[in-house]
PDB file of C-alpha atoms in Angstrom:
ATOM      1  CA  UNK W   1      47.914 -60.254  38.497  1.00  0.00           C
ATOM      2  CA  UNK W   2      49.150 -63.334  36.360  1.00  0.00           C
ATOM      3  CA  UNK W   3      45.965 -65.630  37.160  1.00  0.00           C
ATOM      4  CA  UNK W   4      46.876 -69.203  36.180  1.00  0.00           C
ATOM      5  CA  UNK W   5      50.858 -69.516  34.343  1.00  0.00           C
ATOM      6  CA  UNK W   6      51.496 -72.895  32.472  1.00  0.00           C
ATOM      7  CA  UNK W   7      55.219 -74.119  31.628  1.00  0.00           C
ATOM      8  CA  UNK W   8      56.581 -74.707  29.070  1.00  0.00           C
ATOM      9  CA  UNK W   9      53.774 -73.469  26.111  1.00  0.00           C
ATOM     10  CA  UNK W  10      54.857 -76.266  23.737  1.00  0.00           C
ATOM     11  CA  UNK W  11      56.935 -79.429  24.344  1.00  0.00           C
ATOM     12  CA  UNK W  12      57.299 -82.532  21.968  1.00  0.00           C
ATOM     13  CA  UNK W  13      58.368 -85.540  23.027  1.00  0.00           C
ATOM     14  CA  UNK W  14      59.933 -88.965  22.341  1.00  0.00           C
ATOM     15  CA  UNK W  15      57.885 -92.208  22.925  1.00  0.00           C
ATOM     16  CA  UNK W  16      59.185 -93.456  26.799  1.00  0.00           C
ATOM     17  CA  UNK W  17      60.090 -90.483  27.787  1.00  0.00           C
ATOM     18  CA  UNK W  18      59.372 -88.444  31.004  1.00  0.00           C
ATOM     19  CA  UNK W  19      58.471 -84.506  31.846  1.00  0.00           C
ATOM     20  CA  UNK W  20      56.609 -82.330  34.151  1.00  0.00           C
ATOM     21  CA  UNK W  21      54.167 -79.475  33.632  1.00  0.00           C
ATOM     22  CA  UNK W  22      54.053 -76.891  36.046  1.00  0.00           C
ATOM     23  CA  UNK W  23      51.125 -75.109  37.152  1.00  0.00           C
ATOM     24  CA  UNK W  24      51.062 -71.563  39.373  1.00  0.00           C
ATOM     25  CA  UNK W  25      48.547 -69.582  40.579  1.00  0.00           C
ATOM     26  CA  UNK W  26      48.599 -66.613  42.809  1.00  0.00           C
ATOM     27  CA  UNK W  27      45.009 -66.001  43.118  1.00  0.00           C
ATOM     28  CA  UNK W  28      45.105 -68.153  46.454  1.00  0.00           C
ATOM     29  CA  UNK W  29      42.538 -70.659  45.059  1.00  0.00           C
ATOM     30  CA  UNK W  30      42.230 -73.988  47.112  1.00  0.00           C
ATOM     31  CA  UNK W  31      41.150 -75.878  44.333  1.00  0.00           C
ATOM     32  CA  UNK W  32      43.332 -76.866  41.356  1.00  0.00           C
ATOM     33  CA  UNK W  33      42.558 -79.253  37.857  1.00  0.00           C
ATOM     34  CA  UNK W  34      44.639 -80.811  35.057  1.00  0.00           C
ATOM     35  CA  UNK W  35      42.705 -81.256  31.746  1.00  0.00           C
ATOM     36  CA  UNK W  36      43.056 -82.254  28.293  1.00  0.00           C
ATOM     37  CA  UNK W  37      41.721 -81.145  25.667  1.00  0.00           C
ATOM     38  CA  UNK W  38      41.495 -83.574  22.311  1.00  0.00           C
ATOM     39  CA  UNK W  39      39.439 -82.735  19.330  1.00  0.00           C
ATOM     40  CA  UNK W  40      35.992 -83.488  19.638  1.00  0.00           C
ATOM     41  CA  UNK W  41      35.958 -84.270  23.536  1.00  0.00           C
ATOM     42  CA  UNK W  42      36.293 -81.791  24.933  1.00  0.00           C
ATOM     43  CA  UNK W  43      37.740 -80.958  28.284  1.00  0.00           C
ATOM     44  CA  UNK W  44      38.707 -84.472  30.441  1.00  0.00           C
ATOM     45  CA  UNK W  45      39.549 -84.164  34.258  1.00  0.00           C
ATOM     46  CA  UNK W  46      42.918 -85.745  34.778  1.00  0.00           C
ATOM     47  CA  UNK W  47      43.926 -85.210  38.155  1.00  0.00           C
ATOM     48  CA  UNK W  48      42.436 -82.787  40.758  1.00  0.00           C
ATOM     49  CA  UNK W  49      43.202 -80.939  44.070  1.00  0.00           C
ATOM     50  CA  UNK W  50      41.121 -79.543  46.683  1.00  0.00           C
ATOM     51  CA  UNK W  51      44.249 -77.876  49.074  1.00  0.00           C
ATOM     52  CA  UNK W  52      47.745 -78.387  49.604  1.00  0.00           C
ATOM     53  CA  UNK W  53      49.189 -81.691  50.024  1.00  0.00           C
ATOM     54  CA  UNK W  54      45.880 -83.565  48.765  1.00  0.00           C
ATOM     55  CA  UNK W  55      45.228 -85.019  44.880  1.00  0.00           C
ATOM     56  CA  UNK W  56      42.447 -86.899  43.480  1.00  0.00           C
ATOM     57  CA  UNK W  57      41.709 -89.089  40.176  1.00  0.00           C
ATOM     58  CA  UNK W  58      39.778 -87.382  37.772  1.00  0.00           C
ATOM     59  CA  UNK W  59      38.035 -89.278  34.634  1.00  0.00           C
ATOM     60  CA  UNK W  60      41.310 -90.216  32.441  1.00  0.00           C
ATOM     61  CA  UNK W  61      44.118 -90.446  35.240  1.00  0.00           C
ATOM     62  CA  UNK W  62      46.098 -93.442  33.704  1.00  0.00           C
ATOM     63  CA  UNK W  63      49.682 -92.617  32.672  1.00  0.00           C
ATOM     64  CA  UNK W  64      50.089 -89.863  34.917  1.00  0.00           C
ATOM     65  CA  UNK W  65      50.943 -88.600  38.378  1.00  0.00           C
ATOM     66  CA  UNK W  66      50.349 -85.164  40.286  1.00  0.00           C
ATOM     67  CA  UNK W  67      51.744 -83.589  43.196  1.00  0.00           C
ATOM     68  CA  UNK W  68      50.680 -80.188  45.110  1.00  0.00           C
ATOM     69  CA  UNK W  69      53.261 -79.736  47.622  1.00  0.00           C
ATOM     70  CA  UNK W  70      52.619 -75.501  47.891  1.00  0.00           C
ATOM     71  CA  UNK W  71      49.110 -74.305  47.587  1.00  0.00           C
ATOM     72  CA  UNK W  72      50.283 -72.098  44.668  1.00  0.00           C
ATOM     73  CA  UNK W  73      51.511 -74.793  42.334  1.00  0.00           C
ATOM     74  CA  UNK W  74      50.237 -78.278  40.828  1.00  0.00           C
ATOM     75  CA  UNK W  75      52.533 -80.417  39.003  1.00  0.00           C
ATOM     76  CA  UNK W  76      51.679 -83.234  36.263  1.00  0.00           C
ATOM     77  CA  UNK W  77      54.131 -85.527  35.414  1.00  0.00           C
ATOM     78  CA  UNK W  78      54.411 -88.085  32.566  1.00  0.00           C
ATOM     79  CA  UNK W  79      56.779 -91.028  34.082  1.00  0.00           C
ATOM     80  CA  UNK W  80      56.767 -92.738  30.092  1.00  0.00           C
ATOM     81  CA  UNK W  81      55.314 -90.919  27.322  1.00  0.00           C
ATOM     82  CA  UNK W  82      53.051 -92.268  24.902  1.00  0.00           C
ATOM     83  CA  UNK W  83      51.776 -91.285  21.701  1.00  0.00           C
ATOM     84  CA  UNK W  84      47.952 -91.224  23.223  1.00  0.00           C
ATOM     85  CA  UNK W  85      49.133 -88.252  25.699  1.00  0.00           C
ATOM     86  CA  UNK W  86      49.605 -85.604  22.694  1.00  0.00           C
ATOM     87  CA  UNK W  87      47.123 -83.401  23.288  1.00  0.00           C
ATOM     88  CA  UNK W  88      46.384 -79.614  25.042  1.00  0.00           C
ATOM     89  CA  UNK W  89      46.925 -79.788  28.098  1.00  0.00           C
ATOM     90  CA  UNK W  90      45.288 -76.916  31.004  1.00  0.00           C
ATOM     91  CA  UNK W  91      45.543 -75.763  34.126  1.00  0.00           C
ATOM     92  CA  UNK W  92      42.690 -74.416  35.923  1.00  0.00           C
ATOM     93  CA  UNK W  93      41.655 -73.001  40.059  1.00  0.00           C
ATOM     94  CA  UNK W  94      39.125 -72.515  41.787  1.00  0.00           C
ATOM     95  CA  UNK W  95      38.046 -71.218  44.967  1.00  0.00           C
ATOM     96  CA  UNK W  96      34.797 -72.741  45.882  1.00  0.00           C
ATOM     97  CA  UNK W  97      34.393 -75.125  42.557  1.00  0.00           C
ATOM     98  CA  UNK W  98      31.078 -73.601  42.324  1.00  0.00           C
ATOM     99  CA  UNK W  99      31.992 -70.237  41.094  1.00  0.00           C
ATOM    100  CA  UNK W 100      33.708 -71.578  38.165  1.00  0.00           C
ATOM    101  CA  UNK W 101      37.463 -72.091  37.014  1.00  0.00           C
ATOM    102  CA  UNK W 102      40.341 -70.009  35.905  1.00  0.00           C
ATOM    103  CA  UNK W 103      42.332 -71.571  32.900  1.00  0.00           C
ATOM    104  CA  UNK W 104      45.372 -71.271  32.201  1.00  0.00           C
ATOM    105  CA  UNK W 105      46.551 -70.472  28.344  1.00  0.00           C
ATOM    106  CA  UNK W 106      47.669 -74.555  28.052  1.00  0.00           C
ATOM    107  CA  UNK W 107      50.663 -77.071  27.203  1.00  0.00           C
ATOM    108  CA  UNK W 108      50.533 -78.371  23.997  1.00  0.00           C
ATOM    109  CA  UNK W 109      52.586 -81.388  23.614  1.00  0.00           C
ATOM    110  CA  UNK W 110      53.297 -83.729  21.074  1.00  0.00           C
ATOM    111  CA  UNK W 111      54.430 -87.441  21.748  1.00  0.00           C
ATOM    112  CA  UNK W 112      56.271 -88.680  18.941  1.00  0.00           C
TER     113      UNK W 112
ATOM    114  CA  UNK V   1      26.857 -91.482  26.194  1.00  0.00           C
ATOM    115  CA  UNK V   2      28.348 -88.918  27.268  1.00  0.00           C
ATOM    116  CA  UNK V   3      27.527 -86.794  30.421  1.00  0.00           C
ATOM    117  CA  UNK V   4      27.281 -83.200  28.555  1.00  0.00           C
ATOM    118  CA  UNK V   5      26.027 -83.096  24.672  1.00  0.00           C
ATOM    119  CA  UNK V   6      27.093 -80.168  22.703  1.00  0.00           C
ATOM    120  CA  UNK V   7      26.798 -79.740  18.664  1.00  0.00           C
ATOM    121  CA  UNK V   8      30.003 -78.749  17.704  1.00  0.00           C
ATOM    122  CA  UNK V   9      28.794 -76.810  14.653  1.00  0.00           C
ATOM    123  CA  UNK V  10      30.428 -74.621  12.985  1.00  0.00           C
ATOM    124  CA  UNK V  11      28.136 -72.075  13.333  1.00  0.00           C
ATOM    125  CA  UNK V  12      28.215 -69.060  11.375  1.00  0.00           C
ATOM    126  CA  UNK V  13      26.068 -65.783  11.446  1.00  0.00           C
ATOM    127  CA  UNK V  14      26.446 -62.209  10.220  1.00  0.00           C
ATOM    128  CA  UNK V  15      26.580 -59.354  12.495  1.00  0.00           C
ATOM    129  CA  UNK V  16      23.984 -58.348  14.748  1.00  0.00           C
ATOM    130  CA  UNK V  17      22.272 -61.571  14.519  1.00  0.00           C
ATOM    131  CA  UNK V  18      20.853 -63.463  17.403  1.00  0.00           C
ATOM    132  CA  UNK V  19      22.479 -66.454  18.827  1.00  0.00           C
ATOM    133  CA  UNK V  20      21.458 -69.331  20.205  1.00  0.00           C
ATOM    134  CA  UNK V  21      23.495 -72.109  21.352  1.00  0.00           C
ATOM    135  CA  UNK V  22      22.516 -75.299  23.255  1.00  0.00           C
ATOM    136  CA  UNK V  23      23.445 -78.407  25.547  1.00  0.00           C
ATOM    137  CA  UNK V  24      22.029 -81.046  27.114  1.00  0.00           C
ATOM    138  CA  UNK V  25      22.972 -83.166  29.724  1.00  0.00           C
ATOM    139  CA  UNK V  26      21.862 -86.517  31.379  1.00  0.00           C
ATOM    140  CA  UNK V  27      22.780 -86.680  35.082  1.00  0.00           C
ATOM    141  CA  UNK V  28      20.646 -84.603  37.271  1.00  0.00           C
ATOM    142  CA  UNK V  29      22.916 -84.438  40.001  1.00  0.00           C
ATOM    143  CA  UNK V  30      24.181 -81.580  38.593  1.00  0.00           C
ATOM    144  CA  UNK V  31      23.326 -78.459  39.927  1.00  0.00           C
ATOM    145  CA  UNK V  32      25.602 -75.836  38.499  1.00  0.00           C
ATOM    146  CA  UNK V  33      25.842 -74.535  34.687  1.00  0.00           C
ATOM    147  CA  UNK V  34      28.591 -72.491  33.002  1.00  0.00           C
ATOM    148  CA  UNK V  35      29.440 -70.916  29.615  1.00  0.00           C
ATOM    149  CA  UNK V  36      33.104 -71.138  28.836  1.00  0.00           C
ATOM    150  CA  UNK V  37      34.340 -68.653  25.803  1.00  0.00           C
ATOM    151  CA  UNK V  38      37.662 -69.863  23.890  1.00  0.00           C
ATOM    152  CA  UNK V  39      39.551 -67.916  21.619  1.00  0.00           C
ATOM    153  CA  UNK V  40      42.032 -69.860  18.943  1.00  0.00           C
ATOM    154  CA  UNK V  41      45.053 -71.596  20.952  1.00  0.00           C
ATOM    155  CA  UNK V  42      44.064 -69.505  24.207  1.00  0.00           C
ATOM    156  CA  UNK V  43      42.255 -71.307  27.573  1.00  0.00           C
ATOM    157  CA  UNK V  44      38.926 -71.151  27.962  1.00  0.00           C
ATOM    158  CA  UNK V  45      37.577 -68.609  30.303  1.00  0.00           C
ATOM    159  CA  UNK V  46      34.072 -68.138  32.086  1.00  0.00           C
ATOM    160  CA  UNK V  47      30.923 -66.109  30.705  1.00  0.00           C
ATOM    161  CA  UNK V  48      28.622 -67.034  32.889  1.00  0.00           C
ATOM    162  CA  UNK V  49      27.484 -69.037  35.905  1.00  0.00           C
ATOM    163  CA  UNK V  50      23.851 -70.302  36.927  1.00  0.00           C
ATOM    164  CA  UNK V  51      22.630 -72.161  40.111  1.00  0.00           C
ATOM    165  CA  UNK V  52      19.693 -74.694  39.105  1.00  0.00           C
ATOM    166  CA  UNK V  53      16.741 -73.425  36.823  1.00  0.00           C
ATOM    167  CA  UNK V  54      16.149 -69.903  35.301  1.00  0.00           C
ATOM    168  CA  UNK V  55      17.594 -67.260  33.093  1.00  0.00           C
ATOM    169  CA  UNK V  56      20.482 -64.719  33.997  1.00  0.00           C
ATOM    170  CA  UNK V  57      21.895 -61.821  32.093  1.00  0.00           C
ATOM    171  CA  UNK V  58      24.818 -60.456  31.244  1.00  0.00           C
ATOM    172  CA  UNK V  59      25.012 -57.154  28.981  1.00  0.00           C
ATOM    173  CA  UNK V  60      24.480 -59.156  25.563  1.00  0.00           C
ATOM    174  CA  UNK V  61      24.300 -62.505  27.021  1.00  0.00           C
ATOM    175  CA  UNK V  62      21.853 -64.707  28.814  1.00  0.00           C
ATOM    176  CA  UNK V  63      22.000 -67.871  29.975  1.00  0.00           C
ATOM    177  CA  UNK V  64      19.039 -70.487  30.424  1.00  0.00           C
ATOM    178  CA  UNK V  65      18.430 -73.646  32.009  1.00  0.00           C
ATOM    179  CA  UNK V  66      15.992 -75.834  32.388  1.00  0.00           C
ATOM    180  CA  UNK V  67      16.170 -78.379  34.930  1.00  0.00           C
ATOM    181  CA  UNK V  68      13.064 -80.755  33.909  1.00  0.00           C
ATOM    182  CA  UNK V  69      14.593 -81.187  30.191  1.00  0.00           C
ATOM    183  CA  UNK V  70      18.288 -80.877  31.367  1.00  0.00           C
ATOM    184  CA  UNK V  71      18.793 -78.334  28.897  1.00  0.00           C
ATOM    185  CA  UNK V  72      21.465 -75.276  28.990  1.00  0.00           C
ATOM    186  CA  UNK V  73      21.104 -72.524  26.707  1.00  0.00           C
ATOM    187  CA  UNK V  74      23.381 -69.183  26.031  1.00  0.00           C
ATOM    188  CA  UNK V  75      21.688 -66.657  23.718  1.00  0.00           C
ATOM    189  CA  UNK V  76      24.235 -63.621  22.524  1.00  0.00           C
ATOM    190  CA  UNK V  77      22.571 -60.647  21.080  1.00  0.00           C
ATOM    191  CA  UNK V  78      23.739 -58.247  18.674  1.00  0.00           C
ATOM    192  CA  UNK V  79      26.697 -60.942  18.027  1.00  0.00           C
ATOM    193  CA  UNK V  80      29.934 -59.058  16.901  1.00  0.00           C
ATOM    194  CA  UNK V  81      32.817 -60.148  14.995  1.00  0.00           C
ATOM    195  CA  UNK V  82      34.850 -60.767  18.212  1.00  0.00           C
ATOM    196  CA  UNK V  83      32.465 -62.989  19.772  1.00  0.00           C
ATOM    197  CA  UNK V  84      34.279 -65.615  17.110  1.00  0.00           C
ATOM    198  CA  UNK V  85      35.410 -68.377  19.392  1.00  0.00           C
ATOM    199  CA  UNK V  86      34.109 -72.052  20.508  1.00  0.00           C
ATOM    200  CA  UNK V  87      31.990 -71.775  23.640  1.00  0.00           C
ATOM    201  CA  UNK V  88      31.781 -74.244  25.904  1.00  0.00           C
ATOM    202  CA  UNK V  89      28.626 -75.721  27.991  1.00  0.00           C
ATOM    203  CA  UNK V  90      29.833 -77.406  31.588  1.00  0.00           C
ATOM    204  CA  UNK V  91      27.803 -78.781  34.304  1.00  0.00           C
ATOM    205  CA  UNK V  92      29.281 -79.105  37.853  1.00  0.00           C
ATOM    206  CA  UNK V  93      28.738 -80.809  41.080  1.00  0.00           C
ATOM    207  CA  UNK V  94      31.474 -81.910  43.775  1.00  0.00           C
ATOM    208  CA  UNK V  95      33.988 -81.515  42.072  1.00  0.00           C
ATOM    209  CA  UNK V  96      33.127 -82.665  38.517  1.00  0.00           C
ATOM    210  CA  UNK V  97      32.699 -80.445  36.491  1.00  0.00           C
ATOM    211  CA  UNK V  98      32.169 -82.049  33.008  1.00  0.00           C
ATOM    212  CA  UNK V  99      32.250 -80.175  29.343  1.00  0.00           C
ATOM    213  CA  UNK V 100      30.639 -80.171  26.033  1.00  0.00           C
ATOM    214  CA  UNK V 101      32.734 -80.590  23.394  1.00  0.00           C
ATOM    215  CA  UNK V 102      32.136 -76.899  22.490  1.00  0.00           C
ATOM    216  CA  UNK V 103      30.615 -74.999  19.516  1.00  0.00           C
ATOM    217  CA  UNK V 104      32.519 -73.127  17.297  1.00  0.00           C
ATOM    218  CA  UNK V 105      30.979 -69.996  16.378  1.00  0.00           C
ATOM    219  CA  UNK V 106      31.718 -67.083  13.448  1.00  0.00           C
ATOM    220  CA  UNK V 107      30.045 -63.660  13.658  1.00  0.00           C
ATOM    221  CA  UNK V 108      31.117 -62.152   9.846  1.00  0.00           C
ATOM    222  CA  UNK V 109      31.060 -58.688   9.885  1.00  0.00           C
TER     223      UNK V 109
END
């Protein structure tokens, strides 16, 4: 049982440019999160879904998009890099919300 | 301000000890409280999960909160070496779930 698989582990990027971090989860969990993580704070919500097809802003959504066309996966995409995006970046599912997450081992990326 | 308030530490204690670590947090909406453990450049995974007020217990941990000060506690007896990690406070409620900025602790043998 995998849980929650991030790709790719480590990316660096150029100022402007675009990617997309992939997300999969085979524990059938509705619910599905993007963080970062910076030092000193902590965990932010970036985008958020509660089922397939649907997305929601979290607390620092600027800058990027999201899309959750299979229940299984949630994508994040970065249409024009900046240096402020460096940073870890997780994955995390739910069932309920309430019962707590599942994280993913993260995406660090670098924006150069 | 922000929502969840965590002392990052470090913390440091030798093994066996007793510890105590501690959030607070300011809206009262919330109604659910977790303890995330995370090891060095790994995701953070759940301890523990309370609903509202009251302890609960978990082998060598136990989790506390109370309501009327909006203050969340985890308490890990006989700490051992591999209980080294940052652990992190949340609070949840419809879908926001918000974080401390975690606590890094060190259990030396």
């Amino acid at each position: 049982n995998a849980g929650v698989t991030q790709t790719p582990k480590f990316r660096v990027l150029k100022t402007g440019q675009s990617m997309t971090l992939l997300c999969a989860q085979d524990m059938n969990h509705e619910y599905m999160y993007w963080y970062r993580q910076d030092p000193g704070m902590g965990l932010r919500l970036i985008h958020y879904s509660v089922g397939e097809g649907t997305t929601a802003k979290g607390e620092v959504p600027d800058g990027y998009n999201v899309s959750r066309l299979k229940k299984q996966n949630f994508l994040l995409g970065l249409e024009s890099a900046a240096p402020s995006q460096t940073s870890v970046y997780f994955c995390a599912s739910s069932y309920w919300g309430t019962d707590g997450y599942t994280f993913g081992s993260g995406t660090r990326l670098t924006v150069v | 301000q922000k929502e969840v308030e965590q002392d990052p530490g470090p913390l440091s204690v030798p093994e066996g000890a007793i510890v105590s670590l501690n959030c607070t947090y300011s809206n009262s909406a919330f109604q659910y409280f977790m303890w995330y453990r995370q090891y060095s450049r790994k995701g953070p995974e759940l301890l523990m999960y309370t609903y509202s007020s009251g302890n609960k217990e978990d082998g060598r941990f136990t989790a506390q909160v109370d309501k009327s000060s909006k203050y969340i506690s985890l308490f890990i007896r006989d700490s051992q070496p591999s209980d080294s990690a940052t652990y992190l406070c949340a609070t949840y409620n419809n879908n926001d779930m918000r974080f401390g900025a975690g606590t890094r602790l060190t259990v030396k043998p």
